[in-house]
CSV table of C-alpha atoms and ligand atoms in Angstrom, one decimal:
chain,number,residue,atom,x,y,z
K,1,UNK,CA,131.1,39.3,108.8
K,2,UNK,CA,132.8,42.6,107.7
K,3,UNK,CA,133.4,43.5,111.4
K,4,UNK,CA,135.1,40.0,111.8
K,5,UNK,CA,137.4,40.5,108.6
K,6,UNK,CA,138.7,43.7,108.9
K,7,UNK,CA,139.5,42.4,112.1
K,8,UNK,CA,141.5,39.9,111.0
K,9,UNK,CA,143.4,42.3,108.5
K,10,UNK,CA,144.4,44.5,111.0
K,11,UNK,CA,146.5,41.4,113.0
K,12,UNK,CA,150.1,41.9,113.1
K,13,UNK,CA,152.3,40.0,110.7
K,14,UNK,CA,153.7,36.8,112.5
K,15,UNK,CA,157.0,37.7,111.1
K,16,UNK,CA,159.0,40.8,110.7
K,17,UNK,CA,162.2,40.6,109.4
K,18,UNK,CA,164.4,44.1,108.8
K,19,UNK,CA,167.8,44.8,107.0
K,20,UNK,CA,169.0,47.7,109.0
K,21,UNK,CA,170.7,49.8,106.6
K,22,UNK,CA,171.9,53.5,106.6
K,23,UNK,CA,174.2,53.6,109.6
K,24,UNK,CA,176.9,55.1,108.5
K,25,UNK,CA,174.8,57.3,106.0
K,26,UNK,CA,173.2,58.9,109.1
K,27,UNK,CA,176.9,59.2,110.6
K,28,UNK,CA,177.9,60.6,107.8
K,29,UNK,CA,175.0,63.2,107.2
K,30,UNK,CA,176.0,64.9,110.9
K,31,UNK,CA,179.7,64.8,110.3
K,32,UNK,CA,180.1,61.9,112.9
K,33,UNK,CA,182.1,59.1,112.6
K,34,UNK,CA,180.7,55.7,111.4
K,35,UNK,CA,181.1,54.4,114.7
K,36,UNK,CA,178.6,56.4,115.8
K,37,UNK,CA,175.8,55.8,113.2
K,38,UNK,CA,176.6,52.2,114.6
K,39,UNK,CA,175.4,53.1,118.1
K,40,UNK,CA,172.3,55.1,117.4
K,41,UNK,CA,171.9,52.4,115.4
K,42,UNK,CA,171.7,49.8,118.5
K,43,UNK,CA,169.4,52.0,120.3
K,44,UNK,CA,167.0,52.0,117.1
K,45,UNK,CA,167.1,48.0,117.5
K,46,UNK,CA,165.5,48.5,121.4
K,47,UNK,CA,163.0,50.5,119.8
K,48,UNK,CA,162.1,48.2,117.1
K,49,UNK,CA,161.9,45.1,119.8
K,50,UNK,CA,159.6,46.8,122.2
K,51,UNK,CA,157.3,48.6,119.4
K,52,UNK,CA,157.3,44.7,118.2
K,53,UNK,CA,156.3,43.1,121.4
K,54,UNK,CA,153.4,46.4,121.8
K,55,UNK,CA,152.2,45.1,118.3
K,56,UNK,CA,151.3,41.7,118.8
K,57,UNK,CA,154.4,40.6,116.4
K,58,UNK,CA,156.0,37.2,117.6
K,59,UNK,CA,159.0,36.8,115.4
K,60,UNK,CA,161.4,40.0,114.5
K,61,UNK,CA,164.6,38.7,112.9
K,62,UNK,CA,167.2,41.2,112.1
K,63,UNK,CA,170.3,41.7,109.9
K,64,UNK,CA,173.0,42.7,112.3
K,65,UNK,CA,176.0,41.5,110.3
K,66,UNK,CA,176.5,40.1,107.1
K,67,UNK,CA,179.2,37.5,105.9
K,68,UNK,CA,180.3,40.0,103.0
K,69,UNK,CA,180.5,42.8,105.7
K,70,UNK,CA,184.0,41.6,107.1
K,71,UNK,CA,185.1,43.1,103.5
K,72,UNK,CA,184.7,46.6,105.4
K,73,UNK,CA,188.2,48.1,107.0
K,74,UNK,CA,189.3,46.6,109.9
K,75,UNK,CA,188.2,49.1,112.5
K,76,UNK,CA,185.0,49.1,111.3
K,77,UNK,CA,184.6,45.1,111.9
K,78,UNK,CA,186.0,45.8,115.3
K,79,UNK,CA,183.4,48.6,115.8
K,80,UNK,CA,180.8,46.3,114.9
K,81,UNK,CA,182.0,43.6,117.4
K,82,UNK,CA,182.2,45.8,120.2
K,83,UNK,CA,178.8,47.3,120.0
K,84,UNK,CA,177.8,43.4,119.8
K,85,UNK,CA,179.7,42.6,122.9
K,86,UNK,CA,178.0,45.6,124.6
K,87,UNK,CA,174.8,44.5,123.4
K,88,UNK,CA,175.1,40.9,124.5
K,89,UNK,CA,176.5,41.9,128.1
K,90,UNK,CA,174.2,44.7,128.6
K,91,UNK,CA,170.7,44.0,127.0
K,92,UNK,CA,169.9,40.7,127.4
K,93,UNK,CA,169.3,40.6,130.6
K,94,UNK,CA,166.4,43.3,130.0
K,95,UNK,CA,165.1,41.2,127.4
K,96,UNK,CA,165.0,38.5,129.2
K,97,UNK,CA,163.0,40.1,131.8
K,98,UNK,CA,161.2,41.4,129.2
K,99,UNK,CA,160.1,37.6,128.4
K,100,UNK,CA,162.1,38.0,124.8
K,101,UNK,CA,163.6,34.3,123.3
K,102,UNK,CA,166.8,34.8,121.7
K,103,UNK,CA,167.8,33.5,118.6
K,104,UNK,CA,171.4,33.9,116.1
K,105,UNK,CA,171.3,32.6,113.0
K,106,UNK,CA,174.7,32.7,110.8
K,107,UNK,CA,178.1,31.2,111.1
K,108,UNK,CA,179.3,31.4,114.2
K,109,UNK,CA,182.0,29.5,114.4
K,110,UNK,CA,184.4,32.1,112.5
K,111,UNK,CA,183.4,35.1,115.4
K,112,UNK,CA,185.8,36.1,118.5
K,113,UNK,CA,185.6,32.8,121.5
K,114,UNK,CA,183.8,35.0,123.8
K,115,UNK,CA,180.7,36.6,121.6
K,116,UNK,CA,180.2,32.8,120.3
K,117,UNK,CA,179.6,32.2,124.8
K,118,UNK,CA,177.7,34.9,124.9
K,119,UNK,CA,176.0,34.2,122.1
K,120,UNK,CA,175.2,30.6,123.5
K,121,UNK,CA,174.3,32.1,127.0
K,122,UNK,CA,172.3,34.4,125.9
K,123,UNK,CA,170.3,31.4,123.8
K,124,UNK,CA,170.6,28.9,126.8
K,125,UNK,CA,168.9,31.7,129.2
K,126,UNK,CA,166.4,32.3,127.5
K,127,UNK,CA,165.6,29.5,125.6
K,128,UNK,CA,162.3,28.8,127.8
K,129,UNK,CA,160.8,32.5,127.2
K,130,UNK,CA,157.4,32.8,125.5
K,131,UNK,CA,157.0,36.3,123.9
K,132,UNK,CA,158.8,38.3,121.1
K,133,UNK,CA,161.8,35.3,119.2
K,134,UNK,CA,164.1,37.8,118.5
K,135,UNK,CA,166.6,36.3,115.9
K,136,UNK,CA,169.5,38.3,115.5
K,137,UNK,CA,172.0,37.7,111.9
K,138,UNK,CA,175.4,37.9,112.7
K,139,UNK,CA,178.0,36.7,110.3
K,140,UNK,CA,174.6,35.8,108.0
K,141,UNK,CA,174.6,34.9,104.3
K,142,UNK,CA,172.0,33.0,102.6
K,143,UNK,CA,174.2,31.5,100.2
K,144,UNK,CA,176.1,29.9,102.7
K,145,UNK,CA,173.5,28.8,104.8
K,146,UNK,CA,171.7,26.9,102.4
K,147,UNK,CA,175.4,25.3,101.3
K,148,UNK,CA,175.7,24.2,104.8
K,149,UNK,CA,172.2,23.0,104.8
K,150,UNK,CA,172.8,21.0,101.6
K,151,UNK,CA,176.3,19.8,102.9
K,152,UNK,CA,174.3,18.1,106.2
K,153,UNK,CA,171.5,16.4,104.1
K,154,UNK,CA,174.0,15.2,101.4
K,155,UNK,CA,176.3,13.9,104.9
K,156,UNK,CA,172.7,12.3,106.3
K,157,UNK,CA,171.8,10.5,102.9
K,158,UNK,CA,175.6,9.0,102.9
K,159,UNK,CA,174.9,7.5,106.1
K,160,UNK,CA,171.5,6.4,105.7
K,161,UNK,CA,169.7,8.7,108.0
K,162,UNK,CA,167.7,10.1,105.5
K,163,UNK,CA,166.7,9.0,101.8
K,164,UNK,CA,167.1,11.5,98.5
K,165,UNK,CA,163.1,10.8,98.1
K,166,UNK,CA,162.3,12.2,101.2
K,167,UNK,CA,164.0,15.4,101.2
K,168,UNK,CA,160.7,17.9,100.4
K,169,UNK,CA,160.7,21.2,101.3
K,170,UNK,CA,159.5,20.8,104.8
K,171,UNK,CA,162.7,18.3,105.7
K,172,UNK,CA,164.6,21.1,104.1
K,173,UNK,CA,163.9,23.9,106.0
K,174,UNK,CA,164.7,21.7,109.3
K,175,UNK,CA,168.2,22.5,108.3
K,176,UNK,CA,168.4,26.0,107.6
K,177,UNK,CA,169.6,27.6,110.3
K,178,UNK,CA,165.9,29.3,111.1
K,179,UNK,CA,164.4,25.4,111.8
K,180,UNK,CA,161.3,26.1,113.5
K,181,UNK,CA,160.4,29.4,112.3
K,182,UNK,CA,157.7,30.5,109.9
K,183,UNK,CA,158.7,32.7,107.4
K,184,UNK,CA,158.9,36.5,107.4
K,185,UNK,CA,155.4,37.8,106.3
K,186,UNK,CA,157.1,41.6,105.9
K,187,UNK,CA,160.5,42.6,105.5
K,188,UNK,CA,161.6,46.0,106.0
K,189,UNK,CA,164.5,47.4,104.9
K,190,UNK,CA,165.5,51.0,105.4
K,191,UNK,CA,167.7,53.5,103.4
K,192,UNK,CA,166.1,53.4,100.3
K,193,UNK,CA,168.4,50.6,99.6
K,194,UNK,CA,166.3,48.2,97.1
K,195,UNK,CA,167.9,44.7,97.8
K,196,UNK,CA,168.2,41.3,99.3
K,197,UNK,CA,171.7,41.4,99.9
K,198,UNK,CA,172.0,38.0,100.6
K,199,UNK,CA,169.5,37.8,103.9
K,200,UNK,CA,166.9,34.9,104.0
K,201,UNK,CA,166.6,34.2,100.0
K,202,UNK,CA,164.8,31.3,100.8
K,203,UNK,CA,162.6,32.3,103.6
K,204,UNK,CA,161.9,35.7,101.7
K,205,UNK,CA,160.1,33.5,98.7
K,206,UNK,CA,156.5,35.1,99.7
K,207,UNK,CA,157.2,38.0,102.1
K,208,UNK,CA,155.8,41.3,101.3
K,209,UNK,CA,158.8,43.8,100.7
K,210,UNK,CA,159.1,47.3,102.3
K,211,UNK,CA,161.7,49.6,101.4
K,212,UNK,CA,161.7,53.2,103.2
K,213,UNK,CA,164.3,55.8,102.5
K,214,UNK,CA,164.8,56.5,106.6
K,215,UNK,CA,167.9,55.7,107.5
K,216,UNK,CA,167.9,52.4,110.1
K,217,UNK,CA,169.6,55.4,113.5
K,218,UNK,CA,166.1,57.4,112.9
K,219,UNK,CA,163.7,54.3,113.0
K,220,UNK,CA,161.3,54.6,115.2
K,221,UNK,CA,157.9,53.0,116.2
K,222,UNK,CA,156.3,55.5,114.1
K,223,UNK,CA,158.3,53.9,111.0
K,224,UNK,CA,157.5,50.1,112.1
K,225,UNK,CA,153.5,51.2,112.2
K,226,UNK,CA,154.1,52.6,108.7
K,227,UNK,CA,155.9,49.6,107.5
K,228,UNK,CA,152.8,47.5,108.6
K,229,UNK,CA,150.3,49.9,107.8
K,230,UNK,CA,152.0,48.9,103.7
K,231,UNK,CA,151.9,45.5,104.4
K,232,UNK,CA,148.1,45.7,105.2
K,233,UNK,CA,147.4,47.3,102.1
K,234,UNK,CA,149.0,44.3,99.8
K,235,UNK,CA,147.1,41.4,98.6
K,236,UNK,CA,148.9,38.4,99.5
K,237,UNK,CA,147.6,35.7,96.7
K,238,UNK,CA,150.4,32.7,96.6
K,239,UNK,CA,150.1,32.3,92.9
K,240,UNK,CA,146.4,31.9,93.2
K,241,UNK,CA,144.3,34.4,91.2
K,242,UNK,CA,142.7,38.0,92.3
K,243,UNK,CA,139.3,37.8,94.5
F,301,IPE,C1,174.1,49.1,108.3
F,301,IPE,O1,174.6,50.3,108.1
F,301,IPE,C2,174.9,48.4,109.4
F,301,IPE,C3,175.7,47.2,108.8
F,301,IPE,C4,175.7,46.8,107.6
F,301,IPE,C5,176.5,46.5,109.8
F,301,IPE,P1,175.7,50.6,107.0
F,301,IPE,O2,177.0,50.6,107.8
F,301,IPE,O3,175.7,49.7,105.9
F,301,IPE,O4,175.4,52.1,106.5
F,301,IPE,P2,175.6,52.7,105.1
F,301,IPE,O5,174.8,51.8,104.1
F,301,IPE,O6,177.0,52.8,104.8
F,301,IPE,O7,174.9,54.0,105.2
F,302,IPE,C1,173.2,44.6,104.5
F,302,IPE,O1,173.7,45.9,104.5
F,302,IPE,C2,173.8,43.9,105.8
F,302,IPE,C3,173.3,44.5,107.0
F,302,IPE,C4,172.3,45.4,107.2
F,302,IPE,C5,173.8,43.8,108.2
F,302,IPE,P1,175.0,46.3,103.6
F,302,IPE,O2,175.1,47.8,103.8
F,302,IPE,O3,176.1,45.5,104.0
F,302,IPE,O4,174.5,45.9,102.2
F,302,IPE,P2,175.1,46.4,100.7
F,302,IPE,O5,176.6,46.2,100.8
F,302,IPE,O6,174.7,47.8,100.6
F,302,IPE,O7,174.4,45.5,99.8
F,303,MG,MG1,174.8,49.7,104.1
């Protein structure tokens, strides 16, 4: 029996999700431009999706762009894009190979015509792949997602589709833009940063919260282990009492 439970305890969380903060911190800190925290910052993201996939976890879902962040200066926004364009042309045809599903969650409709393609490529090829989801947040914001959820239900009661007594939680999460998905058992966010910032307010409801002071470019799979070795340590009780 004890053999069999600390068995279980050791299994990966389902879920990760991570707000990758401390870019341009870890720029900053070497005299480099913020552009370049940016970029060591993509390469940390290839670490975190194979250390992932060597864990056992099946969801990672990561906050690559938020809908406040097109308050930053122009070049930076264009940065950002790039290193997304890059991304999109370059890696997912590794991840694919790799058996990865991709996912994107956010508004899309306000990004540049050709990342929304590649976005939808990228979804379309590997749509049929059964290992790591990999949901990436671009242009992300709880707030509005859960407006634009509310906005379709309201739209389906007025036609009929759906009745105001049947909207539970359940039908309500069918129109979020992470349908489908379990919620994050950890979240992770890096830079010693100790906030939501408007990622996955409803999902997050019973996650187990990790906050680490490294910055998101020095991530590695050493961090993630540490991350879950935390999580493994919590008591997840669901409002129900201790033991
Ligand atoms: C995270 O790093 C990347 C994005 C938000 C796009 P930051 O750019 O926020 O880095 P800091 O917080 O300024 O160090
Ligand atoms: C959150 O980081 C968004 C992403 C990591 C994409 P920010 O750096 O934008 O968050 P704040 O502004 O410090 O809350
Ligand atoms: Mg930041």
């Amino acid at each position: 029996m004890r053999a069999f439970d600390s068995e279980r305890f050791a299994e990966p969380p389902t879920h990760i999700a991570i707000i990758m903060d401390g870019n341009g911190r870890w720029a900053k800190a070497r005299g480099l431009p913020r552009a370049a925290g940016h970029q060591r910052g993509a390469e940390a993201v290839r670490v975190a999706v194979e250390s992932c996939g060597k864990l056992g976890v099946s969801y990672l879902t990561l906050y690559a762009f938020s809908s406040e962040n097109w308050k930053r200066p122009p070049s930076e926004v264009d940065d950002l894009m790039a290193l997304l364009r890059h991304y999109l042309t370059r890696e997912v045809n590794v991840l694919h190979g790799n058996g990865v599903r991709l996912r994107f969650i956010g508004d899309r409709a306000s990004l540049a015509g050709d990342i929304k393609s590649l976005i939808e490529e990228a979804e379309t090829k590997t749509r049929a792949n059964a290992g790591l989801t990999l949901t990436v947040a671009i242009n992300y914001g709880s707030h509005n997602e859960i407006l634009g959820a509310c906005k379709r239900i309201a739209r389906a009661v007025s036609e009929g589709a759906l009745s105001s007594d049947s909207i539970t939680e359940d039908v309500f999460e069918d129109f979020l833009d992470t349908a489908n998905m379990p919620p994050p058992d950890l979240l992770i966010r890096t830079s010693g940063e100790q906030r939501l910032s408007n990622f996955l307010l409803w999902q997050l409801a019973y996650s187990e919260l990790v906050f680490t002071d490294t910055l998101w470019p020095d991530f590695t799979k050493r961090s993630l282990e540490e991350a879950v070795g935390e999580y493994h340590g919590r008591d997840r009780r669901y409002g129900t009492r201790r033991g």
